[in-house]
mmCIF file of C-alpha atoms in Angstrom:
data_model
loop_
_atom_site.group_PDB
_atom_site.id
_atom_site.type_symbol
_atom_site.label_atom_id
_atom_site.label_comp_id
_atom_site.label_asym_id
_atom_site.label_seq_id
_atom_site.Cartn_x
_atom_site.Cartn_y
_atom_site.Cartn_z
ATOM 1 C CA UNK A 12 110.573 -53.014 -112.214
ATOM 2 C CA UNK A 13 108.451 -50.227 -112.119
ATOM 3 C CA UNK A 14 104.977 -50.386 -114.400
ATOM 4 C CA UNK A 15 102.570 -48.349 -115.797
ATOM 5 C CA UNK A 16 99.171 -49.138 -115.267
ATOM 6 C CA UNK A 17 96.304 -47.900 -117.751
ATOM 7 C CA UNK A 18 92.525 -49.010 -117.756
ATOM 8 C CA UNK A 19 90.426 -49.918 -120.586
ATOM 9 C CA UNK A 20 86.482 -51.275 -121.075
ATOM 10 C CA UNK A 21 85.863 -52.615 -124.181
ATOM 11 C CA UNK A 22 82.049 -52.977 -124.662
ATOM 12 C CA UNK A 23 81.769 -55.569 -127.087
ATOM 13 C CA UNK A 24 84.361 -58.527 -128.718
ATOM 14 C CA UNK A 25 85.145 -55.969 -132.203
ATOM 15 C CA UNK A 26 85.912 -53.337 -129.581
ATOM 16 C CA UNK A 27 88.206 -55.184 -128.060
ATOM 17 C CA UNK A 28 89.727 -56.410 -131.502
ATOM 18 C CA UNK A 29 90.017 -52.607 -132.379
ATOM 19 C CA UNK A 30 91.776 -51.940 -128.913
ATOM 20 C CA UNK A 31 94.169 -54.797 -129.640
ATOM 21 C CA UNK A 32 95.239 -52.857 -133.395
ATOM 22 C CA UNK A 33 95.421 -49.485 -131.217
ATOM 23 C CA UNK A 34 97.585 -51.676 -128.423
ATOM 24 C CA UNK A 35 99.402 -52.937 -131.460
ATOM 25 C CA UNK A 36 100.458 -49.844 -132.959
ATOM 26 C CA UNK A 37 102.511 -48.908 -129.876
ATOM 27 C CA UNK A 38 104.607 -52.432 -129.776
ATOM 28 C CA UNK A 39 108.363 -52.745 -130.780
ATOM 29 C CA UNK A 40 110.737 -56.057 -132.096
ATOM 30 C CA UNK A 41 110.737 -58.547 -129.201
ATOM 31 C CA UNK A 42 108.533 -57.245 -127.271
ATOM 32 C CA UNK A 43 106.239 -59.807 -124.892
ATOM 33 C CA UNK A 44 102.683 -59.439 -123.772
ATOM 34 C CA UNK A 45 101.245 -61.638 -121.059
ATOM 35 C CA UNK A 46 98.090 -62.467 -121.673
ATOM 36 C CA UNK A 47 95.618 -62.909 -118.225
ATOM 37 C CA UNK A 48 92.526 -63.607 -118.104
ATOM 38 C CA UNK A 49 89.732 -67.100 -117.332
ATOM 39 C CA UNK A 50 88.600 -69.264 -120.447
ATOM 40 C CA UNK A 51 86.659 -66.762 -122.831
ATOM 41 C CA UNK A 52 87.858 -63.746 -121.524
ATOM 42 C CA UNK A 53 88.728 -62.283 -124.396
ATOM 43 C CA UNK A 54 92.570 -63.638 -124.578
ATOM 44 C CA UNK A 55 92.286 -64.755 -128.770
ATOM 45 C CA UNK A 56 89.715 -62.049 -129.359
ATOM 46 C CA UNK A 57 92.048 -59.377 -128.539
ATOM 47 C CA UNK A 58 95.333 -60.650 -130.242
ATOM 48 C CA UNK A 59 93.509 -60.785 -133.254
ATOM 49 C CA UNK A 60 93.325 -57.420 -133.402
ATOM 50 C CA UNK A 61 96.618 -57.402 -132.548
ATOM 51 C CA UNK A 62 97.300 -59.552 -135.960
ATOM 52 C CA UNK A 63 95.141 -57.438 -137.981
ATOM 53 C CA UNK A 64 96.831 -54.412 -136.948
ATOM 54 C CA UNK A 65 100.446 -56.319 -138.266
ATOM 55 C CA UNK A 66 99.027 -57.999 -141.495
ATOM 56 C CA UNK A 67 99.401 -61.033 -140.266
ATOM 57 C CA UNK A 68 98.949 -63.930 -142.873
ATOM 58 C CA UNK A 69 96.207 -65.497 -141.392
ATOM 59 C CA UNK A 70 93.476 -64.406 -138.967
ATOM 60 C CA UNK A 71 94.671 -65.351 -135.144
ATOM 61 C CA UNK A 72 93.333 -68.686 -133.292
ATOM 62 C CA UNK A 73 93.130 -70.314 -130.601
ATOM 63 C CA UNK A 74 96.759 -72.163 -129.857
ATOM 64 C CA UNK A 75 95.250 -74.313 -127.097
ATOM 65 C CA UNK A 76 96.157 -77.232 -128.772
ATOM 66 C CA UNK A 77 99.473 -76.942 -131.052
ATOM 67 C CA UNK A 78 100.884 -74.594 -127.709
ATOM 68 C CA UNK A 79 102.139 -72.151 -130.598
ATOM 69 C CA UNK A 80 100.913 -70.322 -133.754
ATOM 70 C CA UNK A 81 102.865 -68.561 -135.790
ATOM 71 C CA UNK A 82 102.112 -65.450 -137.977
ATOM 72 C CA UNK A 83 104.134 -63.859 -140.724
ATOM 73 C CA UNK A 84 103.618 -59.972 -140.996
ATOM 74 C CA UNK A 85 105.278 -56.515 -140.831
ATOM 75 C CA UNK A 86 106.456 -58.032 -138.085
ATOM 76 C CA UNK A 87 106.669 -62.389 -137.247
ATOM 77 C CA UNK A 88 103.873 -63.219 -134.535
ATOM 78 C CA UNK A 89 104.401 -65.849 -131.899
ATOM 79 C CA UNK A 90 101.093 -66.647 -129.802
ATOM 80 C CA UNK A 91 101.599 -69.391 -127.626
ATOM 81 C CA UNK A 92 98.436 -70.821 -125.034
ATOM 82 C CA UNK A 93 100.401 -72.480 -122.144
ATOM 83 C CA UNK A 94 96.747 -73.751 -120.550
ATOM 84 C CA UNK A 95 98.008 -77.426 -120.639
ATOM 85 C CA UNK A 96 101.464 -76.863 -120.004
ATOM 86 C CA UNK A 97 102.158 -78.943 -116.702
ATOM 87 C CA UNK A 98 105.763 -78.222 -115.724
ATOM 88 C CA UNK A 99 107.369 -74.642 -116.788
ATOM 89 C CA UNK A 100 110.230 -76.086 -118.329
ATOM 90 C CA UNK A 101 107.940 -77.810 -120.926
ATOM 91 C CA UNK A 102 108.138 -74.593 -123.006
ATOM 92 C CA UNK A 103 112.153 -74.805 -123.231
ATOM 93 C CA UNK A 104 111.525 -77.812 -124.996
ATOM 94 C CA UNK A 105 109.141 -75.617 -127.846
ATOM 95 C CA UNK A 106 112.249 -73.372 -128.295
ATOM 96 C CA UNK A 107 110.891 -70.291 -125.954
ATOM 97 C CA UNK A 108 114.113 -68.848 -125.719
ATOM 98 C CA UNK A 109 114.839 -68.968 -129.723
ATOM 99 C CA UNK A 110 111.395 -67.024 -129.796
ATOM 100 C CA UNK A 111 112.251 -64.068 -127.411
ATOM 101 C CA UNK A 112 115.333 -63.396 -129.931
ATOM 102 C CA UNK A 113 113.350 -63.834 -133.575
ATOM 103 C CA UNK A 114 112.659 -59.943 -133.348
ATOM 104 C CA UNK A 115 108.798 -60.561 -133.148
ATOM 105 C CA UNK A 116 105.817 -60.004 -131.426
ATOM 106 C CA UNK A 117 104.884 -62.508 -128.512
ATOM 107 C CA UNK A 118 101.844 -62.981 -126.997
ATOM 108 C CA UNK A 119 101.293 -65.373 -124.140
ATOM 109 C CA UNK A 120 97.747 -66.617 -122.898
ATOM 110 C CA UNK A 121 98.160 -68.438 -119.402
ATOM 111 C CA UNK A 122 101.586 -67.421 -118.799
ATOM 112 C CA UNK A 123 101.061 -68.129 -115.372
ATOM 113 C CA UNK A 124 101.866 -71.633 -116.020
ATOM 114 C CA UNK A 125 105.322 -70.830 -116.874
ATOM 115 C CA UNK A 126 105.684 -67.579 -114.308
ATOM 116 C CA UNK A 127 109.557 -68.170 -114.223
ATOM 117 C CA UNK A 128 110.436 -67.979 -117.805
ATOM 118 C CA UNK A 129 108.487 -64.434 -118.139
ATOM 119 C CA UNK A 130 110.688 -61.610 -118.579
ATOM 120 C CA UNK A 131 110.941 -59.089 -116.137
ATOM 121 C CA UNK A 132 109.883 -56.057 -118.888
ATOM 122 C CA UNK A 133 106.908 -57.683 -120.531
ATOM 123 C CA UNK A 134 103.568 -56.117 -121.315
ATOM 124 C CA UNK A 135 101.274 -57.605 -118.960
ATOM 125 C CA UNK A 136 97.303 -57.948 -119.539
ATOM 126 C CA UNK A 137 94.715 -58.658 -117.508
ATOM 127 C CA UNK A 138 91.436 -59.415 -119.238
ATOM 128 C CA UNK A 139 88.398 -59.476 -116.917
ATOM 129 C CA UNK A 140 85.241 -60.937 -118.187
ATOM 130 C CA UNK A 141 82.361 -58.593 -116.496
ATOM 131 C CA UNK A 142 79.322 -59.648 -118.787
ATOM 132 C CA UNK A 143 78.773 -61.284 -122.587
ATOM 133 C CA UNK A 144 79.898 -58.301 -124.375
ATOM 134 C CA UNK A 145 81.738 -56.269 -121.574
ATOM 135 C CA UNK A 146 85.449 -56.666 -121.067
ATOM 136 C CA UNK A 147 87.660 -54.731 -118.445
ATOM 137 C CA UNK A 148 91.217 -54.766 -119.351
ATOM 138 C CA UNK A 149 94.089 -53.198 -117.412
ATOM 139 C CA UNK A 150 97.673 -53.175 -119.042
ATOM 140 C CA UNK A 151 101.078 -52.998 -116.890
ATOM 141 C CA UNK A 152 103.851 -51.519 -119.267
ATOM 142 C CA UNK A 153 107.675 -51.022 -118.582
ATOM 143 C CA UNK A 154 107.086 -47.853 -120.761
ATOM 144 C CA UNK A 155 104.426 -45.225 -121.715
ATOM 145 C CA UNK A 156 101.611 -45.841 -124.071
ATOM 146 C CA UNK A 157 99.116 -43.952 -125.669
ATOM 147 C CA UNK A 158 95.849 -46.220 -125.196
#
């Protein structure tokens, strides 16, 4: 499938909270964002901007050790951190597939760990770490966006 690529620097950890309630604006029901990037990249920072931008009920955290939080908000909110997920299939058992369907947002940090159940048409993000405050982001998109 065909992307489109866009580029973004974010120059400091609220800039890239207010990029992820501009990002937000833009997404639809179901729709799945892969979310790239090494430990402290910037993963959590940016979907809670993401969160913010959809009223979620509670400000966004780290997942890393319940595998899934779960927001209500003008839309439901499914973050799930896959970093100690050790066989892909492991996320069938947290009801993955019932997710995709809720009409939602997900967001997905370290979804390489479970590269096979990733949708061909999700939002892919790749969050580069370049120095304390200084994030480079690029975004891969099955459709336009405005960033």
């Amino acid at each position: 499938m065909k992307k489109h690529i866009y580029h973004i620097q974010t120059l400091s950890p609220d800039a890239t909270i207010d990029f992820g309630r501009r990002f937000a604006a833009q997404l639809k029901p179901n729709d799945l964002i892969t979310l790239y990037g090494d430990l402290a990249a910037g993963k959590t920072t940016f979907t809670k901007g993401v969160c913010e931008y959809l009223n979620a009920d509670q400000p966004a955290t780290s997942p890393t050790f319940t595998l899934i939080n779960e927001y209500a908000g003008d839309m439901p909110i499914f973050h799930f951190d896959c970093y100690r997920i050790k066989h892909p299939d492991e996320i069938i058992m947290l009801g993955f597939d019932e997710y995709l369907e809720k009409g939602g947002i997900v967001l997905i940090e370290w979804p390489e760990q479970i590269a096979s159940h990733i949708p061909e048409d999700s939002i892919e993000l790749y969050i580069n770490y370049v120095n304390e405050k200084t994030r480079e982001i690029e975004i891969r998109s099955p459709r336009n966006m405005e960033l």
